[in-house]
CSV table of C-alpha atoms in Angstrom, one decimal:
chain,number,residue,atom,x,y,z
A,1,MET,CA,24.6,28.5,-7.1
A,2,SER,CA,22.0,30.8,-8.5
A,3,THR,CA,21.4,28.4,-11.5
A,4,ASN,CA,21.0,25.6,-9.0
A,5,THR,CA,18.3,27.5,-7.1
A,6,THR,CA,16.4,28.4,-10.3
A,7,THR,CA,16.4,24.7,-11.3
A,8,LEU,CA,15.1,23.6,-7.9
A,9,GLU,CA,12.3,26.2,-8.0
A,10,HIS,CA,11.4,25.5,-11.6
A,11,PRO,CA,7.8,24.2,-11.9
A,12,ASP,CA,8.9,21.3,-14.0
A,13,HIS,CA,11.4,20.1,-11.5
A,14,GLN,CA,8.8,20.4,-8.7
A,15,ALA,CA,6.3,18.4,-10.8
A,16,LYS,CA,8.9,15.6,-11.3
A,17,LEU,CA,9.6,15.6,-7.6
A,18,LEU,CA,5.9,15.4,-6.8
A,19,ASP,CA,5.5,12.5,-9.3
A,20,LYS,CA,8.4,10.6,-7.7
A,21,THR,CA,7.3,11.1,-4.1
A,22,SER,CA,3.7,10.2,-4.8
A,23,PHE,CA,4.8,7.1,-6.7
A,24,GLY,CA,7.1,6.0,-3.8
A,25,PHE,CA,4.3,6.6,-1.3
A,26,TRP,CA,1.9,4.6,-3.6
A,27,VAL,CA,4.3,1.6,-3.4
A,28,TYR,CA,4.3,1.9,0.4
A,29,LEU,CA,0.5,1.9,0.4
A,30,MET,CA,0.4,-1.2,-1.8
A,31,THR,CA,2.7,-3.0,0.6
A,32,ASP,CA,0.4,-1.9,3.5
A,33,LEU,CA,-2.5,-3.4,1.5
A,34,VAL,CA,-0.6,-6.8,1.7
A,35,LEU,CA,-0.5,-6.4,5.5
A,36,PHE,CA,-4.2,-5.8,5.6
A,37,ALA,CA,-4.8,-8.7,3.3
A,38,THR,CA,-3.0,-11.1,5.7
A,39,LEU,CA,-5.2,-9.8,8.5
A,40,PHE,CA,-8.3,-10.2,6.4
A,41,ALA,CA,-7.3,-13.8,5.5
A,42,THR,CA,-6.7,-14.5,9.2
A,43,PHE,CA,-10.1,-13.1,10.1
A,44,ALA,CA,-11.8,-15.1,7.3
A,45,VAL,CA,-10.3,-18.3,8.7
A,46,MET,CA,-10.8,-17.5,12.4
A,47,ARG,CA,-14.2,-15.8,12.5
A,48,THR,CA,-16.2,-18.8,13.5
A,49,ASN,CA,-13.7,-20.0,16.2
A,50,VAL,CA,-15.5,-18.3,19.1
A,51,ALA,CA,-14.5,-20.9,21.7
A,52,SER,CA,-17.5,-21.0,24.1
A,53,GLY,CA,-18.6,-17.4,23.3
A,54,ALA,CA,-21.5,-16.1,21.2
A,55,PRO,CA,-21.0,-15.7,17.5
A,56,LEU,CA,-19.3,-12.5,16.4
A,57,SER,CA,-22.5,-11.3,14.7
A,58,GLU,CA,-24.1,-10.9,18.1
A,59,HIS,CA,-21.6,-8.2,19.1
A,60,TYR,CA,-22.2,-6.0,16.0
A,61,ASN,CA,-24.3,-2.9,16.2
A,62,LEU,CA,-24.9,-2.2,12.5
A,63,PRO,CA,-26.5,1.3,12.6
A,64,PHE,CA,-23.5,2.3,14.8
A,65,VAL,CA,-21.0,1.0,12.3
A,66,LEU,CA,-22.9,2.6,9.4
A,67,VAL,CA,-22.5,6.0,11.1
A,68,GLU,CA,-18.7,5.3,11.5
A,69,THR,CA,-18.5,4.4,7.8
A,70,LEU,CA,-20.3,7.6,6.8
A,71,LEU,CA,-18.1,9.7,9.0
A,72,LEU,CA,-14.9,8.3,7.4
A,73,LEU,CA,-16.3,8.5,3.9
A,74,THR,CA,-17.2,12.2,4.4
A,75,SER,CA,-13.8,12.8,5.9
A,76,SER,CA,-12.2,11.3,2.8
A,77,PHE,CA,-14.3,13.7,0.7
A,78,THR,CA,-13.4,16.8,2.7
A,79,CYS,CA,-9.7,15.8,2.6
A,80,GLY,CA,-9.9,15.8,-1.2
A,81,LEU,CA,-11.5,19.3,-1.2
A,82,ALA,CA,-8.9,20.5,1.2
A,83,LEU,CA,-6.2,19.4,-1.2
A,84,LEU,CA,-7.8,21.3,-4.0
A,85,ALA,CA,-7.7,24.4,-1.7
A,86,VAL,CA,-4.0,23.7,-1.1
A,87,ARG,CA,-3.3,23.6,-4.8
A,88,ALA,CA,-5.2,26.9,-5.3
A,89,LYS,CA,-2.9,28.3,-2.5
A,90,GLN,CA,-5.8,29.2,-0.3
A,91,SER,CA,-4.4,28.6,3.2
A,92,GLN,CA,-7.6,29.5,5.2
A,93,LEU,CA,-9.8,27.2,3.1
A,94,ALA,CA,-7.2,24.4,3.3
A,95,ILE,CA,-7.0,24.7,7.1
A,96,ALA,CA,-10.8,24.6,7.3
A,97,GLY,CA,-10.9,21.5,5.1
A,98,PHE,CA,-8.3,19.6,7.0
A,99,GLY,CA,-9.9,20.7,10.2
A,100,ILE,CA,-13.2,19.1,9.3
A,101,THR,CA,-11.3,16.0,8.1
A,102,PHE,CA,-9.6,15.8,11.4
A,103,ALA,CA,-12.8,16.3,13.4
A,104,LEU,CA,-14.6,13.6,11.4
A,105,GLY,CA,-11.6,11.2,11.7
A,106,ALA,CA,-11.5,11.8,15.5
A,107,CYS,CA,-15.2,11.1,15.8
A,108,PHE,CA,-14.7,7.8,13.8
A,109,LEU,CA,-11.8,6.8,16.1
A,110,GLY,CA,-13.8,7.7,19.2
A,111,MET,CA,-16.7,5.5,18.1
A,112,GLU,CA,-14.3,2.7,17.3
A,113,LEU,CA,-12.6,2.9,20.7
A,114,TYR,CA,-16.1,3.0,22.4
A,115,GLU,CA,-17.0,-0.2,20.5
A,116,PHE,CA,-13.8,-1.8,21.7
A,117,ARG,CA,-14.4,-0.7,25.3
A,118,GLN,CA,-17.9,-2.1,25.3
A,119,LEU,CA,-16.7,-5.4,24.0
A,120,VAL,CA,-13.9,-5.6,26.6
A,121,ILE,CA,-16.3,-4.6,29.4
A,122,GLU,CA,-18.7,-7.4,28.4
A,123,GLY,CA,-15.9,-9.9,28.6
A,124,ASN,CA,-15.3,-10.2,24.9
A,125,SER,CA,-11.8,-8.9,24.7
A,126,TRP,CA,-9.1,-10.2,22.3
A,127,ARG,CA,-8.2,-12.8,24.9
A,128,ALA,CA,-11.6,-14.5,24.8
A,129,SER,CA,-11.3,-16.4,21.5
A,130,GLY,CA,-9.4,-16.7,18.2
A,131,ALA,CA,-12.3,-15.0,16.4
A,132,LEU,CA,-12.1,-12.0,18.7
A,133,SER,CA,-8.3,-11.9,18.5
A,134,SER,CA,-8.5,-11.7,14.7
A,135,PHE,CA,-11.3,-9.1,14.9
A,136,PHE,CA,-9.4,-6.8,17.2
A,137,THR,CA,-6.2,-7.2,15.2
A,138,LEU,CA,-7.8,-6.3,11.9
A,139,VAL,CA,-10.0,-3.5,13.0
A,140,GLY,CA,-7.4,-2.2,15.5
A,141,THR,CA,-4.6,-2.1,12.9
A,142,HIS,CA,-6.9,0.1,10.8
A,143,GLY,CA,-7.6,2.2,13.9
A,144,ALA,CA,-3.8,2.6,14.5
A,145,HIS,CA,-3.4,3.8,10.9
A,146,ILE,CA,-6.2,6.4,11.5
A,147,THR,CA,-4.5,7.6,14.7
A,148,ILE,CA,-1.2,8.1,12.7
A,149,GLY,CA,-3.2,9.9,10.0
A,150,LEU,CA,-4.8,12.2,12.6
A,151,LEU,CA,-1.4,13.1,14.1
A,152,TRP,CA,-0.1,13.8,10.5
A,153,ILE,CA,-3.1,16.0,9.7
A,154,GLY,CA,-2.5,17.9,13.0
A,155,VAL,CA,1.2,18.5,12.1
A,156,MET,CA,0.3,19.6,8.6
A,157,MET,CA,-2.4,22.0,9.8
A,158,TRP,CA,0.2,23.6,12.1
A,159,ARG,CA,2.5,24.0,9.1
A,160,LEU,CA,-0.4,25.5,7.0
A,161,ALA,CA,-1.2,28.0,9.7
A,162,THR,CA,2.4,29.2,10.2
A,163,LYS,CA,4.0,29.0,6.7
A,164,PRO,CA,2.8,30.1,3.3
A,165,ILE,CA,2.0,27.2,0.9
A,166,ASP,CA,5.1,26.2,-1.1
A,167,ALA,CA,5.9,23.2,-3.3
A,168,ASN,CA,7.0,21.2,-0.2
A,169,THR,CA,3.6,21.7,1.5
A,170,VAL,CA,1.7,20.7,-1.6
A,171,ARG,CA,3.8,17.5,-2.0
A,172,ARG,CA,3.4,16.5,1.7
A,173,LEU,CA,-0.3,17.2,1.6
A,174,THR,CA,-0.7,15.2,-1.6
A,175,ILE,CA,0.7,12.1,0.0
A,176,LEU,CA,-1.3,12.7,3.2
A,177,SER,CA,-4.5,12.7,1.2
A,178,LEU,CA,-3.4,9.5,-0.6
A,179,PHE,CA,-2.9,7.9,2.8
A,180,TRP,CA,-6.4,9.1,4.0
A,181,HIS,CA,-8.2,8.0,0.9
A,182,PHE,CA,-6.4,4.6,1.1
A,183,LEU,CA,-7.6,4.1,4.7
A,184,ASP,CA,-11.2,4.8,3.6
A,185,ILE,CA,-10.9,2.1,0.9
A,186,VAL,CA,-9.6,-0.4,3.5
A,187,TRP,CA,-12.5,0.5,5.8
A,188,ILE,CA,-15.1,-0.3,3.0
A,189,PHE,CA,-13.8,-3.8,3.0
A,190,ILE,CA,-13.8,-4.0,6.8
A,191,PHE,CA,-17.4,-2.7,6.8
A,192,THR,CA,-18.5,-5.2,4.1
A,193,MET,CA,-16.5,-8.3,5.0
A,194,VAL,CA,-16.5,-8.1,8.8
A,195,TYR,CA,-19.7,-6.3,9.8
A,196,LEU,CA,-22.2,-6.7,6.9
A,197,LEU,CA,-21.3,-10.3,5.9
A,198,GLY,CA,-20.8,-11.2,9.6
A,199,ALA,CA,-24.3,-9.9,10.5
A,200,ALA,CA,-25.9,-11.6,7.6
A,201,SER,CA,-24.5,-15.1,8.1
B,1,MET,CA,10.0,25.2,-22.7
B,2,SER,CA,6.5,26.8,-22.9
B,3,THR,CA,5.1,23.5,-24.0
B,4,THR,CA,6.5,21.6,-21.0
B,5,THR,CA,5.1,24.2,-18.6
B,6,SER,CA,1.7,24.0,-20.2
B,7,THR,CA,1.5,20.2,-20.0
B,8,THR,CA,2.5,20.3,-16.4
B,9,VAL,CA,-0.3,22.7,-15.6
B,10,LYS,CA,-2.7,20.6,-17.6
B,11,ARG,CA,-1.7,17.4,-15.8
B,12,ILE,CA,-2.0,19.0,-12.3
B,13,GLY,CA,-5.3,20.6,-13.2
B,14,ALA,CA,-6.6,17.2,-14.3
B,15,GLU,CA,-5.9,15.6,-11.0
B,16,GLY,CA,-9.3,16.0,-9.4
B,17,SER,CA,-11.8,18.9,-9.3
B,18,VAL,CA,-14.7,19.7,-7.0
B,19,VAL,CA,-17.0,18.0,-9.5
B,20,SER,CA,-15.0,14.7,-9.6
B,21,TYR,CA,-14.8,14.6,-5.8
B,22,CYS,CA,-18.5,15.2,-5.5
B,23,VAL,CA,-19.3,12.5,-8.0
B,24,GLY,CA,-17.1,10.1,-6.1
B,25,PHE,CA,-18.6,11.0,-2.8
B,26,VAL,CA,-22.2,10.6,-4.0
B,27,LEU,CA,-21.5,7.3,-5.7
B,28,SER,CA,-19.7,6.0,-2.6
B,29,LEU,CA,-22.6,7.1,-0.4
B,30,ALA,CA,-25.1,5.3,-2.6
B,31,LEU,CA,-23.1,2.1,-2.7
B,32,THR,CA,-22.6,2.1,1.0
B,33,ILE,CA,-26.2,2.6,1.8
B,34,THR,CA,-27.3,0.0,-0.8
B,35,ALA,CA,-25.0,-2.6,0.8
B,36,TYR,CA,-26.4,-1.7,4.2
B,37,ALA,CA,-30.0,-1.8,3.1
B,38,MET,CA,-29.4,-5.2,1.4
B,39,VAL,CA,-28.4,-6.7,4.8
B,40,THR,CA,-30.9,-5.0,7.0
B,41,GLY,CA,-33.8,-5.4,4.6
B,42,LYS,CA,-32.9,-9.1,4.1
B,43,VAL,CA,-33.3,-8.8,0.4
B,44,LEU,CA,-31.0,-11.7,-0.4
B,45,GLU,CA,-29.3,-14.4,1.6
B,46,GLY,CA,-26.5,-17.0,1.3
B,47,TRP,CA,-24.2,-16.9,-1.6
B,48,PRO,CA,-26.1,-14.4,-3.7
B,49,LEU,CA,-25.8,-11.9,-0.8
B,50,ILE,CA,-22.1,-12.6,-0.4
B,51,TYR,CA,-21.5,-12.1,-4.1
B,52,SER,CA,-23.6,-8.9,-4.2
B,53,LEU,CA,-21.9,-7.3,-1.2
B,54,THR,CA,-18.4,-8.2,-2.4
B,55,GLY,CA,-19.3,-6.8,-5.8
B,56,LEU,CA,-20.6,-3.5,-4.3
B,57,ALA,CA,-17.4,-3.2,-2.2
B,58,LEU,CA,-15.2,-3.8,-5.3
B,59,VAL,CA,-17.2,-1.2,-7.3
B,60,GLN,CA,-16.8,1.3,-4.5
B,61,MET,CA,-13.1,0.6,-4.4
B,62,LEU,CA,-13.0,1.3,-8.1
B,63,VAL,CA,-15.0,4.6,-7.7
B,64,GLN,CA,-12.6,5.8,-5.0
B,65,LEU,CA,-9.5,4.8,-6.9
B,66,LEU,CA,-10.8,6.8,-9.9
B,67,PHE,CA,-12.4,9.8,-8.3
B,68,PHE,CA,-10.4,10.2,-5.0
B,69,LEU,CA,-7.0,8.7,-5.8
B,70,HIS,CA,-7.0,9.8,-9.5
B,71,LEU,CA,-5.6,6.5,-10.9
B,72,ARG,CA,-7.0,7.3,-14.3
B,73,HIS,CA,-5.0,10.6,-14.6
B,74,GLU,CA,-1.6,8.9,-14.5
B,75,ASP,CA,0.9,9.7,-17.3
B,76,GLU,CA,2.4,6.9,-19.4
B,77,PRO,CA,4.1,4.7,-18.4
B,78,ARG,CA,1.5,3.8,-15.8
B,79,TRP,CA,3.7,2.5,-13.0
B,80,LYS,CA,1.1,3.1,-10.3
B,81,LEU,CA,-1.4,1.0,-12.1
B,82,LEU,CA,1.2,-1.7,-12.7
B,83,VAL,CA,2.1,-1.9,-8.9
B,84,PHE,CA,-1.6,-1.8,-8.1
B,85,ASP,CA,-2.3,-4.8,-10.4
B,86,LEU,CA,0.6,-6.7,-9.0
B,87,MET,CA,-0.7,-6.1,-5.4
B,88,LEU,CA,-4.2,-7.3,-6.4
B,89,LEU,CA,-2.7,-10.5,-7.6
B,90,ILE,CA,-0.7,-11.0,-4.4
B,91,VAL,CA,-3.8,-10.1,-2.2
B,92,ALA,CA,-6.0,-12.5,-4.2
B,93,ILE,CA,-3.5,-15.4,-3.8
B,94,LEU,CA,-3.0,-14.6,-0.1
B,95,VAL,CA,-6.7,-14.3,0.8
B,96,PHE,CA,-8.2,-17.0,-1.3
B,97,GLY,CA,-5.2,-19.3,-0.8
B,98,SER,CA,-5.4,-19.0,3.0
B,99,ILE,CA,-9.2,-19.7,3.0
B,100,TRP,CA,-8.8,-22.6,0.6
B,101,ILE,CA,-5.9,-24.2,2.5
B,102,MET,CA,-7.5,-23.8,5.9
B,103,ASN,CA,-10.8,-25.2,4.8
B,104,ASN,CA,-8.9,-28.2,3.3
B,105,LEU,CA,-7.0,-28.7,6.6
B,106,ASN,CA,-10.3,-28.5,8.5
B,107,TYR,CA,-11.7,-31.1,6.2
B,108,HIS,CA,-8.8,-33.5,6.5
B,109,GLY,CA,-8.0,-32.7,10.1
B,110,HIS,CA,-9.6,-33.7,13.3
B,111,SER,CA,-12.8,-31.6,13.1
B,112,LEU,CA,-14.8,-34.3,11.5
B,113,PRO,CA,-16.9,-36.4,13.9
B,114,LYS,CA,-15.2,-39.7,14.8
B,115,GLU,CA,-18.2,-41.7,13.8
B,116,GLY,CA,-19.2,-41.4,10.2
B,117,THR,CA,-15.9,-40.0,9.0
B,118,ASP,CA,-15.5,-42.9,6.6
B,119,GLN,CA,-19.1,-42.3,5.3
B,120,TYR,CA,-18.3,-38.6,4.9
B,121,ILE,CA,-15.1,-39.3,2.8
B,122,ILE,CA,-16.8,-41.9,0.7
B,123,GLN,CA,-19.7,-39.5,-0.1
B,124,ASP,CA,-17.5,-36.5,-0.6
B,125,GLU,CA,-14.6,-38.0,-2.5
B,126,GLY,CA,-16.7,-40.5,-4.4
B,127,PHE,CA,-14.7,-43.6,-3.2
B,128,GLU,CA,-16.3,-47.0,-3.4
B,129,GLN,CA,-15.9,-49.5,-0.7
């Protein structure tokens, strides 16, 4: 029993576990990428099918979306810094870092929901045309991921506040930061392919 | 024993530092704002713009993979990189394949005008009467 405990707490064992868990999570992220790819392909095919409505580009507010993008990018950065604080076993700094990440992510989500609300109020909901359906599905799926990420950050902040940082916490926060950085990368493509190219064409 | 511990410490230490996160952040900011300015400033249009914006997005993806997701610090064998490459292939087939097939269906489907369809096909496919 005592030998078992020492093996489990051995730094080498923990490092292997961290490697395995983060690889498993990486494989999940890559399959999630395929999900987003199907939605991107659907959008690329459907984007001009606006029925009798205006082209999608007329609904975009580029400065608004740029602010969204910068918020999410900054949150990805602070998430990385918070993870460094976790590795250095600095609970207070880590809570502050994830707190800022959470706040920026929540602002991003709020702006996205505001944009959706405006579209629906103006009669351009997902029911109006194929183009809008594919737009809402693509951007909304990303938003749903962000919502899950925010819940996850909240739960982990509670854990950071109530427990000292152990190997388990480090492992969970490592995959959480993988998730958050991944969502930022997906957003770069939404920003470029949906908004920038949409507005330019 | 002491060697394994020291390599572990080195590997974990190599996974990102304040400097690498800052470099990634500044590069991403610059790339985002460049892409935005290219569209609002109307520097380019048509295909050159599409290629440039896609290129900027791909470069930013690479920057974040290296500086935020630390893909370059992986130990051998590089399973993460392998899975990533496989996914890139699947994504490329999926996205470009869909666009290609749907355009083709559009072309051969009913969206061509009734009059002039023969003319269209003769010109596009190079058939002679």
